[in-house]
Every structure is written in C-alpha cells, then in structure tokens.
C-alpha cells in the first residue's frame, strides 16, 4: 500500500533522501579526483558527475510522482 507515499510532504522527504546523496556523492568524487592529481581533468570530470546527479534526480522525481 502506497498511502503514506501519496502524502506530498512524504514525497518531498523521499526526493530529498534520494537526490541529496547523489549531489553529495558527485561533489565528493569530484574533489577526490582533484586531490589525486586530476585538477587538469576537472573540466571533464565535474560536468560528467553533475550530469549523472541531475539524471538521477530527475529519475527520482519521476519515480516519486508515479507512486
């Protein structure tokens, strides 16, 4: 039963629980790459990581709305 997940407040919390760790992970991976000598590749790595976080966030929005 998805009665709890149909509550808009619960949906916002679910979105935050899914999307925020994606952005935090992208940020940490970016800085890990920079720390390990990847500062010259940051122009490639950063957009790639943040696109993955964006796509994951959009997918989570779609999934939570469909509940």
Short mmCIF file of C-alpha atoms in Angstrom, two decimals:
data_model
loop_
_atom_site.label_atom_id
_atom_site.label_comp_id
_atom_site.label_asym_id
_atom_site.label_seq_id
_atom_site.Cartn_x
_atom_site.Cartn_y
_atom_site.Cartn_z
CA UNK A 1 0.00 0.00 0.00
CA UNK A 2 1.39 3.42 -1.01
CA UNK A 3 -0.92 5.55 1.13
CA UNK A 4 1.96 7.09 3.06
CA UNK A 5 3.91 7.87 -0.11
CA UNK A 6 0.94 9.72 -1.59
CA UNK A 7 1.29 12.45 1.03
CA UNK A 8 3.04 15.47 -0.59
CA UNK A 9 5.22 16.09 2.47
CA UNK A 10 6.41 12.49 2.46
CA UNK A 11 7.13 12.75 -1.27
CA UNK A 12 9.34 15.79 -0.66
CA UNK A 13 11.21 13.89 2.04
CA UNK A 14 11.64 10.91 -0.29
CA UNK A 15 13.01 13.16 -3.01
CA UNK A 16 15.47 14.70 -0.57
CA UNK A 17 16.57 11.28 0.67
CA UNK A 18 17.31 10.19 -2.91
CA UNK A 19 18.57 13.34 -4.63
CA UNK A 20 20.75 14.95 -1.96
CA UNK A 21 23.09 11.95 -1.57
CA UNK A 22 23.56 11.92 -5.35
CA UNK A 23 24.75 15.53 -5.32
CA UNK A 24 26.89 14.98 -2.23
CA UNK A 25 28.48 11.93 -3.86
CA UNK A 26 29.18 13.85 -7.06
CA UNK A 27 30.80 16.63 -5.07
CA UNK A 28 32.96 14.21 -3.06
CA UNK A 29 34.03 12.25 -6.15
CA UNK A 30 34.94 15.48 -7.92
CA UNK A 31 37.16 16.62 -5.09
CA UNK A 32 38.65 13.15 -4.72
CA UNK A 33 39.64 13.28 -8.38
CA UNK A 34 41.13 16.75 -7.90
CA UNK A 35 43.08 15.61 -4.85
CA UNK A 36 44.57 12.72 -6.75
CA UNK A 37 46.07 14.83 -9.50
CA UNK A 38 43.02 15.35 -11.62
CA UNK A 39 42.87 19.14 -11.49
CA UNK A 40 43.70 19.31 -15.18
CA UNK A 41 40.80 16.95 -15.97
CA UNK A 42 38.29 18.74 -13.77
CA UNK A 43 36.72 20.42 -16.79
CA UNK A 44 35.70 16.95 -17.99
CA UNK A 45 35.05 15.16 -14.68
CA UNK A 46 32.89 17.79 -12.97
CA UNK A 47 30.23 18.10 -15.69
CA UNK A 48 30.11 14.33 -16.05
CA UNK A 49 29.50 13.78 -12.34
CA UNK A 50 26.93 16.54 -12.09
CA UNK A 51 25.06 15.30 -15.18
CA UNK A 52 24.83 11.87 -13.53
CA UNK A 53 23.48 13.52 -10.35
CA UNK A 54 21.00 15.54 -12.43
CA UNK A 55 19.74 12.50 -14.30
CA UNK A 56 19.39 10.57 -11.05
CA UNK A 57 17.48 13.45 -9.51
CA UNK A 58 15.08 13.67 -12.45
CA UNK A 59 14.58 9.91 -12.34
CA UNK A 60 13.79 10.10 -8.63
CA UNK A 61 11.29 12.91 -9.22
CA UNK A 62 9.53 10.84 -11.87
CA UNK A 63 9.55 7.75 -9.66
CA UNK A 64 8.16 9.50 -6.59
CA UNK A 65 5.46 11.27 -8.61
CA UNK A 66 4.35 7.92 -10.03
CA UNK A 67 3.87 6.41 -6.55
#
